Amino acid sequence: GERVLWCAIRAIEESFPGWQVVVYSGDGVDSEQLCASAAAKFGVELKNPIQVVTLHQRPLVEASAYPHFTLVGQALGSIALAWEALSQLNPEVFVDTAGYAFAYPLAAACGSRVACYVHYPTISTDMLQRVASRQAMYNNDSAVASSALRSAIKLGYYHAFALLYGAVGAYPSAVMVNSSWTEAHIRKLWWRFRAPVRVFPPCDTTKLQALPLHGRDTAPLKLISVAQFRPEKAHRLQLEAFKLAREAASQSGRCDRPDA
């Protein structure tokens, strides 16, 4: 996700060389350190220095700060964080790549045009369906899923939040999404007349393209999952899917190697 930000900054540099780019950061680092990190981690080198505005209220948007009513807590926290940012520097164009949708009305009220790149919707129709079907998961505790009353209350809470999320989604002048899945949810939830634009993440596949293809038929089959160890990544679900895939491959005769 962070690579999107740096590729966007580089694209702005190339297309609009006269523009000044400002990054709001809660990491406590300066411009030189951020640019060095972008070059080292993502291979994105910037021609011009950027301005950094340091934020101190980032803990307000951390999920760990809100054991209960996390969505509302983070939404209110993002408004407070946006106020800290905009009170220090009010840009002509406010671009969000971190998913703080509830900051959009405040940025618009301050006179900024708003644009965003959405990696993952804050709430999705999938989340609503899980609560409605009383399916226990990382964001739907088994104590709630096992109770019809608690599930009904949480579903009402989710629907109310989804309504507010849809309303703030009307503020951006330009909306980009990272996948067809995200696009479908944003189309359903946000109050927009203009459709979001699908912009796939700028993944650097140069080194992957250089890998040889010969010898793969006899080499052990290896599947690699690259993801952070966070509850929403659902690693257990990946393992269950892999188990089913192996069983299906064995039945079809496609998997006859024990190491596959």
Tab-separated table of C-alpha atoms in Angstrom:
chain	number	residue	atom	x	y	z
A	1	GLY	CA	0.000	0.000	0.000
A	2	GLU	CA	2.761	2.470	0.819
A	3	ARG	CA	4.337	1.959	-2.602
A	4	VAL	CA	1.208	3.460	-4.155
A	5	LEU	CA	1.907	6.708	-2.303
A	6	TRP	CA	5.480	7.001	-3.508
A	7	CYS	CA	4.665	6.064	-7.085
A	8	ALA	CA	1.919	8.695	-7.043
A	9	ILE	CA	4.358	11.324	-5.771
A	10	ARG	CA	6.843	10.398	-8.488
A	11	ALA	CA	4.090	10.639	-11.123
A	12	ILE	CA	3.121	14.100	-9.843
A	13	GLU	CA	6.769	15.168	-10.036
A	14	GLU	CA	6.983	14.064	-13.657
A	15	SER	CA	3.613	15.444	-14.766
A	16	PHE	CA	3.488	18.645	-12.702
A	17	PRO	CA	7.081	19.673	-11.901
A	18	GLY	CA	5.961	22.993	-10.431
A	19	TRP	CA	3.802	21.444	-7.728
A	20	GLN	CA	4.933	21.192	-4.123
A	21	VAL	CA	4.210	17.789	-2.561
A	22	VAL	CA	3.511	17.598	1.157
A	23	VAL	CA	3.288	14.351	3.142
A	24	TYR	CA	1.519	14.146	6.487
A	25	SER	CA	3.441	11.643	8.614
A	26	GLY	CA	3.141	10.309	12.136
A	27	ASP	CA	6.422	8.405	12.027
A	28	GLY	CA	8.548	11.224	13.419
A	29	VAL	CA	10.931	11.263	10.449
A	30	ASP	CA	12.059	14.049	8.144
A	31	SER	CA	11.887	14.403	4.365
A	32	GLU	CA	15.340	12.954	3.757
A	33	GLN	CA	14.585	9.845	5.804
A	34	LEU	CA	11.236	9.266	4.087
A	35	CYS	CA	12.742	9.599	0.613
A	36	ALA	CA	15.621	7.285	1.526
A	37	SER	CA	13.131	4.725	2.826
A	38	ALA	CA	11.082	4.918	-0.383
A	39	ALA	CA	14.199	4.317	-2.474
A	40	ALA	CA	15.442	1.432	-0.307
A	41	LYS	CA	12.118	-0.369	0.156
A	42	PHE	CA	10.364	0.253	-3.135
A	43	GLY	CA	13.010	1.431	-5.584
A	44	VAL	CA	11.177	4.744	-6.011
A	45	GLU	CA	13.591	7.659	-6.228
A	46	LEU	CA	12.293	11.223	-6.172
A	47	LYS	CA	13.962	14.085	-7.994
A	48	ASN	CA	12.850	16.844	-5.648
A	49	PRO	CA	12.584	17.053	-1.863
A	50	ILE	CA	9.149	16.811	-0.301
A	51	GLN	CA	7.749	18.739	2.618
A	52	VAL	CA	6.798	16.723	5.701
A	53	VAL	CA	4.170	17.759	8.230
A	54	THR	CA	4.569	15.799	11.464
A	55	LEU	CA	1.425	14.530	13.179
A	56	HIS	CA	1.278	13.558	16.848
A	57	GLN	CA	-2.287	12.246	17.037
A	58	ARG	CA	-1.836	9.076	14.977
A	59	PRO	CA	-2.585	6.787	17.966
A	60	LEU	CA	-6.173	8.018	17.602
A	61	VAL	CA	-6.599	5.954	14.422
A	62	GLU	CA	-5.083	2.739	15.768
A	63	ALA	CA	-7.583	-0.112	16.132
A	64	SER	CA	-5.968	-1.131	19.425
A	65	ALA	CA	-7.200	2.124	20.972
A	66	TYR	CA	-10.818	1.022	20.604
A	67	PRO	CA	-11.566	-2.481	21.964
A	68	HIS	CA	-15.275	-1.831	21.355
A	69	PHE	CA	-17.015	0.164	18.611
A	70	THR	CA	-13.734	0.145	16.717
A	71	LEU	CA	-15.155	1.478	13.447
A	72	VAL	CA	-16.708	4.553	15.064
A	73	GLY	CA	-13.654	5.128	17.249
A	74	GLN	CA	-11.263	5.089	14.307
A	75	ALA	CA	-13.613	7.254	12.247
A	76	LEU	CA	-13.725	9.937	14.942
A	77	GLY	CA	-9.980	9.554	15.449
A	78	SER	CA	-9.359	10.150	11.743
A	79	ILE	CA	-11.342	13.398	11.921
A	80	ALA	CA	-9.197	14.594	14.835
A	81	LEU	CA	-6.034	13.551	12.982
A	82	ALA	CA	-7.185	15.368	9.839
A	83	TRP	CA	-7.854	18.501	11.874
A	84	GLU	CA	-4.303	18.388	13.222
A	85	ALA	CA	-2.990	17.971	9.675
A	86	LEU	CA	-5.118	20.663	8.035
A	87	SER	CA	-4.529	23.169	10.825
A	88	GLN	CA	-0.801	22.962	10.075
A	89	LEU	CA	-1.080	23.002	6.301
A	90	ASN	CA	-4.217	23.265	4.181
A	91	PRO	CA	-3.426	21.950	0.667
A	92	GLU	CA	-5.165	22.758	-2.601
A	93	VAL	CA	-5.598	19.022	-3.198
A	94	PHE	CA	-6.013	16.607	-0.288
A	95	VAL	CA	-5.105	13.054	-1.354
A	96	ASP	CA	-5.850	10.124	0.960
A	97	THR	CA	-4.162	6.756	0.461
A	98	ALA	CA	-4.580	5.532	4.048
A	99	GLY	CA	-8.342	4.935	4.088
A	100	TYR	CA	-9.419	7.820	6.332
A	101	ALA	CA	-12.695	8.510	4.540
A	102	PHE	CA	-14.274	10.409	7.428
A	103	ALA	CA	-11.640	13.111	6.983
A	104	TYR	CA	-13.029	14.044	3.542
A	105	PRO	CA	-15.849	16.388	4.678
A	106	LEU	CA	-13.410	18.307	6.891
A	107	ALA	CA	-10.858	18.652	4.080
A	108	ALA	CA	-13.588	19.826	1.703
A	109	ALA	CA	-14.884	22.316	4.294
A	110	CYS	CA	-11.356	23.731	4.555
A	111	GLY	CA	-11.380	24.411	0.810
A	112	SER	CA	-9.328	21.467	-0.468
A	113	ARG	CA	-10.333	19.329	-3.398
A	114	VAL	CA	-10.338	15.707	-2.285
A	115	ALA	CA	-9.003	12.630	-4.072
A	116	CYS	CA	-8.401	9.140	-2.732
A	117	TYR	CA	-6.960	5.724	-3.496
A	118	VAL	CA	-8.913	2.984	-1.727
A	119	HIS	CA	-7.085	-0.241	-0.894
A	120	TYR	CA	-9.871	-1.766	1.183
A	121	PRO	CA	-13.265	-0.352	2.189
A	122	THR	CA	-13.658	0.508	5.873
A	123	ILE	CA	-16.859	-1.521	5.909
A	124	SER	CA	-18.041	-3.920	3.214
A	125	THR	CA	-21.204	-5.750	2.288
A	126	ASP	CA	-19.301	-8.942	3.161
A	127	MET	CA	-19.011	-7.743	6.762
A	128	LEU	CA	-22.738	-7.051	6.885
A	129	GLN	CA	-23.456	-10.515	5.512
A	130	ARG	CA	-21.233	-12.220	8.097
A	131	VAL	CA	-23.053	-10.542	10.959
A	132	ALA	CA	-26.458	-11.245	9.415
A	133	SER	CA	-25.575	-14.938	8.992
A	134	ARG	CA	-24.064	-14.991	12.515
A	135	GLN	CA	-20.705	-16.210	11.255
A	136	ALA	CA	-17.907	-15.905	13.829
A	137	MET	CA	-14.738	-14.282	12.490
A	138	TYR	CA	-11.969	-11.890	13.527
A	139	ASN	CA	-14.371	-8.920	13.369
A	140	ASN	CA	-17.443	-10.791	14.625
A	141	ASP	CA	-16.834	-12.316	18.051
A	142	SER	CA	-18.303	-15.737	18.748
A	143	ALA	CA	-20.166	-14.258	21.733
A	144	VAL	CA	-21.995	-11.967	19.314
A	145	ALA	CA	-22.447	-14.579	16.591
A	146	SER	CA	-24.026	-17.027	19.043
A	147	SER	CA	-26.641	-14.494	20.182
A	148	ALA	CA	-29.552	-13.462	17.963
A	149	LEU	CA	-30.098	-10.249	19.952
A	150	ARG	CA	-26.455	-9.179	19.911
A	151	SER	CA	-26.218	-9.981	16.208
A	152	ALA	CA	-29.295	-7.846	15.503
A	153	ILE	CA	-27.846	-4.916	17.476
A	154	LYS	CA	-24.472	-5.207	15.751
A	155	LEU	CA	-26.129	-5.454	12.335
A	156	GLY	CA	-28.009	-2.227	13.047
A	157	TYR	CA	-24.731	-0.596	14.106
A	158	TYR	CA	-23.031	-1.782	10.922
A	159	HIS	CA	-25.872	-0.553	8.695
A	160	ALA	CA	-25.789	2.874	10.364
A	161	PHE	CA	-22.018	3.069	9.938
A	162	ALA	CA	-22.272	1.954	6.291
A	163	LEU	CA	-24.776	4.760	5.690
A	164	LEU	CA	-22.353	7.347	7.081
A	165	TYR	CA	-19.473	5.777	5.154
A	166	GLY	CA	-21.490	6.097	1.968
A	167	ALA	CA	-22.193	9.762	2.685
A	168	VAL	CA	-18.542	10.756	3.190
A	169	GLY	CA	-17.704	8.859	0.000
A	170	ALA	CA	-19.563	11.524	-1.963
A	171	TYR	CA	-16.911	14.169	-1.220
A	172	PRO	CA	-13.883	13.108	-3.331
A	173	SER	CA	-13.660	14.559	-6.837
A	174	ALA	CA	-11.608	11.557	-7.934
A	175	VAL	CA	-11.744	8.023	-6.542
A	176	MET	CA	-9.285	5.276	-7.445
A	177	VAL	CA	-9.525	1.674	-6.258
A	178	ASN	CA	-6.978	-1.128	-6.299
A	179	SER	CA	-9.126	-4.035	-7.527
A	180	SER	CA	-12.452	-5.094	-8.995
A	181	TRP	CA	-13.452	-6.396	-5.542
A	182	THR	CA	-12.902	-3.009	-3.899
A	183	GLU	CA	-14.551	-1.278	-6.847
A	184	ALA	CA	-17.715	-3.366	-6.453
A	185	HIS	CA	-18.018	-2.505	-2.762
A	186	ILE	CA	-17.332	1.197	-3.277
A	187	ARG	CA	-19.961	1.303	-6.033
A	188	LYS	CA	-22.512	-0.237	-3.665
A	189	LEU	CA	-21.684	1.839	-0.596
A	190	TRP	CA	-20.563	5.311	-1.642
A	191	TRP	CA	-23.011	7.973	-2.769
A	192	ARG	CA	-21.385	8.796	-6.069
A	193	PHE	CA	-22.585	9.647	-9.554
A	194	ARG	CA	-19.163	9.071	-11.090
A	195	ALA	CA	-17.788	5.549	-11.026
A	196	PRO	CA	-14.454	4.896	-9.301
A	197	VAL	CA	-11.433	4.288	-11.505
A	198	ARG	CA	-9.656	0.979	-11.123
A	199	VAL	CA	-5.881	1.487	-10.815
A	200	PHE	CA	-4.020	-1.701	-10.038
A	201	PRO	CA	-1.185	-1.435	-7.478
A	202	PRO	CA	2.182	-0.552	-9.074
A	203	CYS	CA	3.924	-3.819	-8.226
A	204	ASP	CA	7.477	-4.114	-9.500
A	205	THR	CA	7.674	-7.510	-11.234
A	206	THR	CA	11.017	-6.943	-12.977
A	207	LYS	CA	12.886	-9.523	-10.887
A	208	LEU	CA	10.051	-12.051	-11.151
A	209	GLN	CA	10.101	-11.790	-14.941
A	210	ALA	CA	13.774	-12.750	-14.916
A	211	LEU	CA	13.108	-16.090	-13.186
A	212	PRO	CA	13.616	-19.116	-15.486
A	213	LEU	CA	10.572	-21.116	-16.575
A	214	HIS	CA	12.373	-24.317	-17.600
A	215	GLY	CA	12.489	-27.201	-15.149
A	216	ARG	CA	9.274	-26.276	-13.378
A	217	ASP	CA	7.498	-29.492	-14.369
A	218	THR	CA	9.893	-31.600	-12.298
A	219	ALA	CA	10.577	-29.150	-9.483
A	220	PRO	CA	8.613	-29.357	-6.208
A	221	LEU	CA	5.431	-27.315	-6.347
A	222	LYS	CA	5.622	-24.415	-3.901
A	223	LEU	CA	2.891	-21.951	-3.017
A	224	ILE	CA	3.919	-18.814	-1.159
A	225	SER	CA	1.537	-16.483	0.624
A	226	VAL	CA	2.921	-13.008	1.249
A	227	ALA	CA	0.895	-11.104	3.829
A	228	GLN	CA	1.191	-9.413	7.180
A	229	PHE	CA	0.134	-11.430	10.200
A	230	ARG	CA	-3.020	-9.511	11.002
A	231	PRO	CA	-6.434	-11.045	11.784
A	232	GLU	CA	-8.055	-9.693	8.620
A	233	LYS	CA	-5.539	-11.555	6.450
A	234	ALA	CA	-7.325	-14.799	7.438
A	235	HIS	CA	-4.319	-17.113	7.259
A	236	ARG	CA	-6.374	-19.974	8.671
A	237	LEU	CA	-8.762	-19.624	5.734
A	238	GLN	CA	-5.798	-19.839	3.357
A	239	LEU	CA	-4.688	-23.101	4.975
A	240	GLU	CA	-8.201	-24.524	4.744
A	241	ALA	CA	-8.400	-23.542	1.069
A	242	PHE	CA	-4.991	-25.097	0.409
A	243	LYS	CA	-6.132	-28.340	2.031
A	244	LEU	CA	-9.207	-28.455	-0.217
A	245	ALA	CA	-7.055	-27.656	-3.263
A	246	ARG	CA	-4.717	-30.560	-2.481
A	247	GLU	CA	-7.650	-32.926	-2.052
A	248	ALA	CA	-9.200	-31.809	-5.338
A	249	ALA	CA	-5.867	-32.098	-7.150
A	250	SER	CA	-5.291	-35.605	-5.755
A	251	GLN	CA	-8.727	-36.766	-6.883
A	252	SER	CA	-8.151	-35.426	-10.376
A	253	GLY	CA	-4.691	-36.996	-10.601
A	254	ARG	CA	-2.974	-33.637	-10.918
A	255	CYS	CA	-1.195	-33.897	-7.588
A	256	ASP	CA	0.818	-37.092	-7.338
A	257	ARG	CA	3.841	-35.638	-5.555
A	258	PRO	CA	3.838	-35.762	-1.734
A	259	ASP	CA	5.746	-32.491	-1.536
A	260	ALA	CA	3.162	-30.572	-3.589
